[in-house]
CSV table of C-alpha atoms in Angstrom, one decimal:
chain,number,residue,atom,x,y,z
A,1,MET,CA,-18.0,16.4,39.6
A,2,THR,CA,-17.6,15.0,43.1
A,3,GLN,CA,-18.0,17.6,45.9
A,4,THR,CA,-16.0,17.8,49.1
A,5,THR,CA,-16.8,19.4,52.5
A,6,ALA,CA,-14.7,22.0,54.2
A,7,LEU,CA,-13.4,19.2,56.5
A,8,HIS,CA,-12.2,16.9,53.7
A,9,ASP,CA,-8.5,17.4,54.3
A,10,LEU,CA,-8.9,16.9,58.0
A,11,HIS,CA,-10.7,13.6,57.4
A,12,ALA,CA,-7.8,12.5,55.2
A,13,GLN,CA,-5.3,13.4,57.9
A,14,LEU,CA,-7.3,11.3,60.3
A,15,GLY,CA,-6.9,8.3,58.0
A,16,ALA,CA,-10.5,8.1,56.7
A,17,SER,CA,-11.5,5.9,53.9
A,18,PHE,CA,-13.9,7.7,51.6
A,19,THR,CA,-17.0,6.8,49.5
A,20,ASP,CA,-19.3,8.7,47.1
A,21,PHE,CA,-22.5,9.6,48.7
A,22,GLY,CA,-25.0,11.7,46.8
A,23,GLY,CA,-22.2,13.2,44.7
A,24,TRP,CA,-20.0,14.0,47.8
A,25,ASP,CA,-16.7,12.4,48.7
A,26,MET,CA,-17.5,11.5,52.3
A,27,PRO,CA,-15.6,9.6,55.1
A,28,LEU,CA,-17.0,6.0,55.2
A,29,LYS,CA,-14.9,5.1,58.3
A,30,TYR,CA,-11.7,6.1,60.0
A,31,GLY,CA,-10.8,2.6,61.3
A,32,SER,CA,-13.3,0.1,62.6
A,33,GLU,CA,-16.9,1.0,61.8
A,34,LEU,CA,-18.0,-1.3,64.6
A,35,ALA,CA,-15.9,0.7,67.1
A,36,GLU,CA,-17.4,3.9,65.7
A,37,HIS,CA,-20.9,2.6,66.1
A,38,ARG,CA,-20.2,1.5,69.7
A,39,ALA,CA,-18.7,4.8,70.6
A,40,VAL,CA,-21.9,6.6,69.7
A,41,ARG,CA,-24.0,4.1,71.8
A,42,GLU,CA,-21.6,4.2,74.8
A,43,SER,CA,-20.0,7.7,74.8
A,44,ALA,CA,-20.0,10.1,71.8
A,45,GLY,CA,-19.3,10.3,68.1
A,46,LEU,CA,-18.3,13.2,65.9
A,47,PHE,CA,-19.7,13.5,62.4
A,48,ASP,CA,-19.2,15.7,59.4
A,49,LEU,CA,-22.7,16.2,57.8
A,50,SER,CA,-21.8,19.2,55.7
A,51,HIS,CA,-23.1,17.4,52.6
A,52,MET,CA,-26.6,18.1,53.8
A,53,GLY,CA,-28.4,21.0,52.3
A,54,GLU,CA,-29.6,24.3,54.0
A,55,VAL,CA,-32.3,26.3,52.3
A,56,ARG,CA,-33.6,29.5,54.1
A,57,VAL,CA,-37.2,30.4,53.5
A,58,SER,CA,-38.1,33.9,54.7
A,59,GLY,CA,-40.7,36.6,54.4
A,60,ALA,CA,-44.0,37.5,56.1
A,61,ASP,CA,-45.8,34.6,54.2
A,62,ALA,CA,-43.0,32.1,54.7
A,63,ALA,CA,-45.1,29.9,57.0
A,64,ALA,CA,-48.1,29.9,54.7
A,65,PHE,CA,-45.8,29.1,51.8
A,66,LEU,CA,-44.3,26.0,53.5
A,67,ASP,CA,-47.8,24.8,54.4
A,68,PHE,CA,-48.4,24.9,50.6
A,69,ALA,CA,-45.1,23.5,49.4
A,70,LEU,CA,-44.5,20.7,52.0
A,71,LEU,CA,-46.7,17.9,53.3
A,72,ALA,CA,-46.6,18.7,57.0
A,73,LYS,CA,-48.0,21.9,58.5
A,74,TYR,CA,-45.3,24.4,59.5
A,75,SER,CA,-47.3,27.4,60.5
A,76,ILE,CA,-48.1,25.7,63.8
A,77,VAL,CA,-44.4,25.1,64.6
A,78,LYS,CA,-43.1,27.4,67.4
A,79,VAL,CA,-40.0,29.5,67.1
A,80,GLY,CA,-37.2,27.4,68.6
A,81,ARG,CA,-38.6,24.1,67.4
A,82,ALA,CA,-38.0,21.8,64.4
A,83,LYS,CA,-40.3,19.4,62.5
A,84,TYR,CA,-39.6,16.3,60.4
A,85,GLY,CA,-41.5,16.2,57.1
A,86,LEU,CA,-41.7,15.4,53.4
A,87,ILE,CA,-41.6,17.3,50.2
A,88,LEU,CA,-43.6,15.5,47.4
A,89,THR,CA,-43.3,15.6,43.7
A,90,ALA,CA,-46.3,16.7,41.6
A,91,ALA,CA,-47.2,13.0,41.2
A,92,GLY,CA,-47.3,12.6,45.0
A,93,GLY,CA,-44.0,10.6,45.3
A,94,ILE,CA,-41.4,11.6,47.9
A,95,LEU,CA,-38.8,14.0,46.5
A,96,ASP,CA,-37.1,14.0,49.9
A,97,ASP,CA,-37.6,13.8,53.7
A,98,LEU,CA,-36.3,16.8,55.6
A,99,ILE,CA,-36.1,18.7,58.8
A,100,THR,CA,-37.3,22.2,59.0
A,101,TYR,CA,-36.4,24.7,61.8
A,102,ARG,CA,-38.5,27.7,62.6
A,103,LEU,CA,-36.0,30.5,63.2
A,104,ALA,CA,-38.5,33.3,63.6
A,105,ASP,CA,-42.1,34.1,62.8
A,106,ASP,CA,-41.0,34.9,59.3
A,107,GLU,CA,-38.0,32.7,58.8
A,108,PHE,CA,-37.3,28.9,58.4
A,109,LEU,CA,-34.3,26.7,57.6
A,110,VAL,CA,-35.1,23.6,55.5
A,111,VAL,CA,-32.5,20.9,55.6
A,112,PRO,CA,-32.8,18.3,52.8
A,113,ASN,CA,-30.5,15.3,52.2
A,114,ALA,CA,-27.2,15.5,50.4
A,115,GLY,CA,-28.0,14.2,46.9
A,116,ASN,CA,-31.4,15.8,46.9
A,117,ALA,CA,-30.4,19.3,48.1
A,118,PRO,CA,-30.2,20.9,44.7
A,119,ALA,CA,-33.5,19.4,43.6
A,120,VAL,CA,-35.3,20.5,46.8
A,121,ALA,CA,-33.9,24.0,46.5
A,122,GLU,CA,-35.0,24.2,42.9
A,123,ALA,CA,-38.5,22.9,43.8
A,124,LEU,CA,-38.9,25.4,46.6
A,125,VAL,CA,-38.0,28.3,44.3
A,126,ALA,CA,-40.4,27.1,41.6
A,127,ARG,CA,-43.2,26.5,44.2
A,128,ALA,CA,-42.7,30.0,45.6
A,129,GLU,CA,-43.3,31.4,42.2
A,130,GLU,CA,-46.4,29.3,41.8
A,131,PHE,CA,-47.6,30.3,45.3
A,132,VAL,CA,-47.4,34.0,44.4
A,133,SER,CA,-48.8,33.7,40.9
A,134,GLN,CA,-51.6,31.2,41.5
A,135,HIS,CA,-52.6,31.3,45.1
A,136,VAL,CA,-51.6,34.3,47.2
A,137,ALA,CA,-50.9,37.3,44.9
A,138,GLY,CA,-48.2,39.5,46.3
A,139,ALA,CA,-47.1,37.0,48.9
A,140,ASP,CA,-43.9,37.9,50.6
A,141,VAL,CA,-41.6,34.8,50.5
A,142,THR,CA,-37.9,34.4,49.5
A,143,VAL,CA,-36.1,31.1,49.0
A,144,THR,CA,-32.3,31.2,49.4
A,145,ASP,CA,-30.0,28.1,49.0
A,146,GLU,CA,-27.2,28.4,51.5
A,147,SER,CA,-25.9,24.9,51.2
A,148,ALA,CA,-22.6,25.9,49.6
A,149,GLN,CA,-21.7,28.3,52.4
A,150,THR,CA,-22.8,26.1,55.3
A,151,SER,CA,-21.1,23.3,57.2
A,152,LEU,CA,-22.8,20.9,59.7
A,153,VAL,CA,-21.0,19.1,62.5
A,154,ALA,CA,-22.8,16.6,64.7
A,155,VAL,CA,-22.0,15.2,68.1
A,156,GLN,CA,-24.1,12.1,68.9
A,157,GLY,CA,-24.2,9.8,72.0
A,158,PRO,CA,-25.0,9.7,75.7
A,159,GLN,CA,-22.1,12.1,76.4
A,160,SER,CA,-22.9,14.5,73.6
A,161,GLU,CA,-24.2,17.2,75.8
A,162,ALA,CA,-21.1,17.1,78.0
A,163,VAL,CA,-18.9,17.3,74.9
A,164,VAL,CA,-20.8,20.3,73.4
A,165,ARG,CA,-20.8,22.2,76.6
A,166,THR,CA,-17.0,22.1,76.8
A,167,ILE,CA,-17.0,24.8,74.0
A,168,VAL,CA,-20.1,26.7,74.8
A,169,ALA,CA,-19.8,30.1,76.5
A,170,GLU,CA,-20.7,30.2,80.2
A,171,ALA,CA,-23.7,32.4,79.5
A,172,ASP,CA,-25.3,29.8,77.2
A,173,GLN,CA,-24.6,26.7,79.3
A,174,GLN,CA,-28.1,26.5,80.8
A,175,THR,CA,-29.6,27.0,77.3
A,176,VAL,CA,-27.8,23.9,76.1
A,177,ALA,CA,-29.0,21.9,79.2
A,178,ASP,CA,-32.6,23.0,78.8
A,179,LEU,CA,-32.7,22.4,75.0
A,180,GLY,CA,-35.3,19.7,74.3
A,181,TYR,CA,-35.4,17.1,71.5
A,182,TYR,CA,-36.0,18.8,68.1
A,183,GLY,CA,-35.3,22.2,69.7
A,184,TRP,CA,-32.7,24.7,68.6
A,185,ALA,CA,-31.0,27.8,70.0
A,186,THR,CA,-28.4,30.3,69.0
A,187,VAL,CA,-25.4,29.8,71.3
A,188,ALA,CA,-21.9,31.3,71.5
A,189,LEU,CA,-19.0,28.9,71.1
A,190,GLU,CA,-15.6,29.4,72.5
A,191,ALA,CA,-13.4,27.7,69.9
A,192,GLY,CA,-10.4,30.0,69.3
A,193,ALA,CA,-10.5,31.7,65.9
A,194,ALA,CA,-13.8,29.8,65.2
A,195,SER,CA,-15.5,31.3,68.2
A,196,GLY,CA,-18.9,33.0,67.8
A,197,PRO,CA,-22.6,32.3,67.5
A,198,VAL,CA,-24.0,29.1,65.9
A,199,LEU,CA,-27.3,27.4,65.4
A,200,LEU,CA,-27.3,24.5,67.8
A,201,ALA,CA,-30.0,21.9,67.4
A,202,ARG,CA,-30.8,18.8,69.5
A,203,THR,CA,-31.5,16.6,66.6
A,204,GLY,CA,-29.8,13.6,65.0
A,205,TYR,CA,-30.0,10.4,63.0
A,206,THR,CA,-28.6,7.8,65.4
A,207,GLY,CA,-31.3,7.1,68.0
A,208,GLU,CA,-29.1,8.7,70.7
A,209,ASP,CA,-29.1,12.1,72.4
A,210,GLY,CA,-27.2,14.4,70.1
A,211,PHE,CA,-26.6,17.9,68.7
A,212,GLU,CA,-26.1,19.3,65.3
A,213,ILE,CA,-24.1,22.6,64.8
A,214,TYR,CA,-24.8,24.8,61.7
A,215,LEU,CA,-22.0,27.2,60.9
A,216,ALA,CA,-20.0,28.9,58.1
A,217,ASN,CA,-17.5,26.7,56.3
A,218,ASP,CA,-14.5,28.7,57.4
A,219,ARG,CA,-15.3,27.9,61.1
A,220,ALA,CA,-15.9,24.2,60.6
A,221,GLN,CA,-12.4,22.9,61.2
A,222,GLY,CA,-11.8,25.2,64.2
A,223,VAL,CA,-15.1,23.9,65.9
A,224,TRP,CA,-14.3,20.3,65.1
A,225,GLU,CA,-10.8,20.6,66.7
A,226,ALA,CA,-12.2,22.5,69.7
A,227,LEU,CA,-14.8,19.7,70.3
A,228,VAL,CA,-12.0,17.1,70.1
A,229,ALA,CA,-9.8,19.1,72.6
A,230,GLY,CA,-12.8,19.8,74.8
A,231,ALA,CA,-13.7,16.1,75.1
A,232,GLN,CA,-10.1,15.2,75.7
A,233,GLY,CA,-9.8,17.7,78.5
A,234,ALA,CA,-13.0,16.4,80.1
A,235,GLY,CA,-11.9,12.8,79.9
A,236,ILE,CA,-14.7,11.9,77.4
A,237,GLU,CA,-14.2,9.5,74.6
A,238,LEU,CA,-15.1,11.3,71.4
A,239,THR,CA,-14.7,9.2,68.2
A,240,PRO,CA,-14.8,10.5,64.6
A,241,CYS,CA,-17.4,8.5,62.8
A,242,GLY,CA,-18.2,8.0,59.1
A,243,LEU,CA,-21.2,7.1,57.1
A,244,ALA,CA,-20.9,3.3,57.8
A,245,ALA,CA,-21.6,3.8,61.5
A,246,ARG,CA,-24.2,6.4,60.7
A,247,ASP,CA,-26.1,3.9,58.6
A,248,SER,CA,-26.0,1.1,61.2
A,249,LEU,CA,-27.0,3.5,63.9
A,250,ARG,CA,-30.0,4.8,62.0
A,251,LEU,CA,-31.1,1.3,61.1
A,252,GLU,CA,-31.1,0.2,64.7
A,253,ALA,CA,-33.2,3.3,65.4
A,254,GLY,CA,-35.6,2.3,62.6
A,255,MET,CA,-35.1,5.6,60.7
A,256,PRO,CA,-35.6,5.5,56.9
A,257,LEU,CA,-32.9,6.4,54.4
A,258,TYR,CA,-33.5,8.1,51.1
A,259,GLY,CA,-32.5,5.6,48.4
A,260,ASN,CA,-33.5,2.6,50.5
A,261,GLU,CA,-36.8,3.2,52.2
A,262,ILE,CA,-37.6,6.4,50.4
A,263,SER,CA,-37.8,7.3,46.7
A,264,GLN,CA,-40.1,9.1,44.3
A,265,ASP,CA,-42.0,5.8,44.0
A,266,THR,CA,-42.7,5.9,47.8
A,267,ILE,CA,-45.7,7.8,49.2
A,268,ALA,CA,-46.3,9.2,52.6
A,269,ALA,CA,-48.6,6.3,53.7
A,270,ASP,CA,-45.8,3.8,52.9
A,271,LEU,CA,-43.9,5.4,55.8
A,272,GLY,CA,-46.8,5.5,58.2
A,273,MET,CA,-47.6,9.1,57.4
A,274,GLY,CA,-50.9,8.6,55.8
A,275,LYS,CA,-52.7,10.7,58.5
A,276,VAL,CA,-50.3,13.6,57.7
A,277,ALA,CA,-51.5,13.4,54.1
A,278,VAL,CA,-55.2,13.3,55.1
A,279,ASN,CA,-54.7,16.4,57.3
A,280,ALA,CA,-52.8,18.2,54.6
A,281,LEU,CA,-55.9,18.1,52.4
A,282,LYS,CA,-57.7,20.4,54.9
A,283,ARG,CA,-55.5,23.3,53.9
A,284,GLU,CA,-56.6,25.9,51.4
A,285,HIS,CA,-53.5,25.8,49.4
A,286,LEU,CA,-51.5,22.6,48.8
A,287,PHE,CA,-49.0,21.5,46.2
A,288,ALA,CA,-49.9,18.1,44.5
A,289,ARG,CA,-53.4,18.2,46.1
A,290,GLU,CA,-54.9,16.0,43.4
A,291,ALA,CA,-52.2,13.3,43.7
A,292,ILE,CA,-52.5,13.3,47.5
A,293,ALA,CA,-56.3,13.1,47.4
A,294,GLN,CA,-56.0,10.0,45.2
A,295,GLN,CA,-53.5,8.4,47.5
A,296,VAL,CA,-55.6,8.7,50.7
A,297,GLU,CA,-58.6,7.0,49.0
A,298,THR,CA,-56.7,3.7,48.9
A,299,GLU,CA,-54.8,1.9,51.7
A,300,PRO,CA,-51.3,1.2,50.5
A,301,ALA,CA,-50.6,-2.4,49.5
A,302,ARG,CA,-47.4,-2.6,51.6
A,303,LYS,CA,-46.2,-1.3,54.9
A,304,LEU,CA,-42.7,-0.6,56.2
A,305,VAL,CA,-41.9,-3.0,59.0
A,306,GLY,CA,-39.0,-4.2,61.1
A,307,LEU,CA,-37.7,-7.8,60.8
A,308,VAL,CA,-35.3,-9.7,63.2
A,309,SER,CA,-33.7,-13.1,63.1
A,310,ASP,CA,-32.2,-15.4,65.7
A,311,GLY,CA,-29.9,-16.7,63.1
A,312,ARG,CA,-26.6,-15.3,61.9
A,313,ARG,CA,-27.2,-14.5,58.2
A,314,ALA,CA,-28.3,-10.9,57.6
A,315,ALA,CA,-30.8,-9.8,55.0
A,316,ARG,CA,-29.6,-7.1,52.5
A,317,ALA,CA,-31.5,-4.6,50.5
A,318,GLY,CA,-33.3,-6.2,47.6
A,319,SER,CA,-33.8,-9.6,49.4
A,320,ALA,CA,-37.2,-11.1,48.8
A,321,VAL,CA,-39.5,-11.6,51.9
A,322,LEU,CA,-41.4,-14.9,51.7
A,323,VAL,CA,-44.6,-16.1,53.3
A,324,ASP,CA,-45.4,-19.8,52.7
A,325,GLY,CA,-42.8,-19.7,50.0
A,326,GLN,CA,-44.4,-16.9,48.1
A,327,GLU,CA,-42.9,-13.4,47.8
A,328,ALA,CA,-44.8,-11.0,50.1
A,329,GLY,CA,-42.3,-8.1,50.3
A,330,VAL,CA,-38.8,-6.9,49.9
A,331,VAL,CA,-36.0,-5.8,52.2
A,332,SER,CA,-35.0,-2.2,51.9
A,333,SER,CA,-32.1,-2.2,54.5
A,334,GLY,CA,-30.5,-4.9,56.5
A,335,GLN,CA,-27.4,-5.9,58.4
A,336,PRO,CA,-26.2,-7.4,61.7
A,337,SER,CA,-27.0,-5.1,64.6
A,338,PRO,CA,-23.8,-4.3,66.5
A,339,THR,CA,-25.8,-3.3,69.6
A,340,LEU,CA,-28.4,-6.1,69.7
A,341,GLY,CA,-26.2,-8.9,68.4
A,342,HIS,CA,-28.5,-10.4,65.7
A,343,PRO,CA,-29.6,-9.5,62.2
A,344,ILE,CA,-32.2,-6.7,61.7
A,345,ALA,CA,-33.9,-5.3,58.6
A,346,LEU,CA,-36.4,-2.9,57.3
A,347,ALA,CA,-38.8,-4.2,54.7
A,348,PHE,CA,-41.9,-3.3,52.7
A,349,LEU,CA,-44.3,-6.1,53.4
A,350,ASP,CA,-47.8,-6.9,52.2
A,351,ARG,CA,-50.2,-5.4,54.7
A,352,GLU,CA,-52.0,-8.6,55.5
A,353,HIS,CA,-48.7,-10.0,56.8
A,354,ALA,CA,-47.4,-6.8,58.4
A,355,VAL,CA,-48.4,-7.8,61.9
A,356,VAL,CA,-46.0,-7.9,64.8
A,357,GLY,CA,-45.1,-11.5,65.6
A,358,THR,CA,-45.6,-12.8,62.1
A,359,GLU,CA,-43.1,-15.6,61.2
A,360,LEU,CA,-41.7,-15.5,57.7
A,361,GLU,CA,-38.6,-16.0,55.7
A,362,VAL,CA,-36.1,-13.9,53.7
A,363,ASP,CA,-34.3,-15.2,50.6
A,364,ILE,CA,-30.6,-14.7,51.3
A,365,ARG,CA,-28.5,-15.8,48.3
A,366,GLY,CA,-31.0,-18.5,47.3
A,367,LYS,CA,-31.7,-19.9,50.7
A,368,ALA,CA,-34.7,-19.1,52.9
A,369,HIS,CA,-33.8,-17.9,56.5
A,370,PRO,CA,-36.4,-17.4,59.3
A,371,PHE,CA,-37.3,-13.8,60.4
A,372,ARG,CA,-40.2,-12.3,62.2
A,373,VAL,CA,-42.0,-9.0,62.2
A,374,VAL,CA,-41.3,-6.7,65.3
A,375,ASP,CA,-42.1,-3.2,66.5
A,376,LEU,CA,-39.9,-0.3,65.5
A,377,PRO,CA,-37.5,0.9,66.5
A,378,PHE,CA,-35.2,-2.0,67.1
A,379,TYR,CA,-33.2,0.0,69.6
A,380,ALA,CA,-34.3,2.9,71.8
A,381,ARG,CA,-32.0,4.7,74.2
A,382,GLY,CA,-32.7,4.3,77.9
């Protein structure tokens, strides 16, 4: 059964066209996806990300448990900060990539991707049981899936701070201004009936400055409408944006997408996170230790790289990458870049060819088109 967010009716009123994404009926675009993309690069865009999951991990041993259950080390993350990381399967493949916020010494919020949220929540529950029964007897850790009760609204773009501050209480204005990238704070919003505290994070998936607001479902529409009114009152262009713009924005920023660059057949080293895997093996307790140990012994055959072309034809996911007429890789994401004005792509390429400046070709509908390997990201703000 397809799920909908608390803002679904509002999106329909705004004229959104919808698409299935991870089992959710989500707005693809409201009008021109190109205009939505440019709004985020030039001013600010407003996104409904309530399809994402939210799993709270709490207890005196919560940090030690996450060090066991996830690949990165979370016990070193300070309260008020967040960390990007991976959760692996028992075989060492990537179950999901996620962001984890440290809310307190004994409390974390794990945010998995939409379609993977139930699987991640189930995995964390099972791993908590394993952690207590096999590693740290009597450990105090509780896993609670709060996805169904939580909405997530994001404001992204160079004017995002100014937009968010239009609805933040005076006492918290400086907190917003001082919030660093991958930082979070509890702030009070002044949004009519939806007023009150929220978790405000300076995170995002667009390559721009931006904020994500975590709040209860029944406050989502009130906060969305308050942001729109606040931006209008401040003379700032704030454009509702769908998944199409989100995808083109994240691609320009060189950010991987689950289902394209990431799957259970992908390992950490494929994404350039091999050192994280090596460091993980130093920990006393670690889920999938044997699989991870085997992975770090061998350099992966392929590497995720950026490709660009001076031509007009864009490579698409699944297109073969050719070197001297022989297949040497495959495109995982690709399209014309609205900001840069030429085709860009992410591809897994044989390591011997994954060198910046390498000239190669991509098979696009049976015809070879020239591309070259470049540094990531394709686009960086400022």
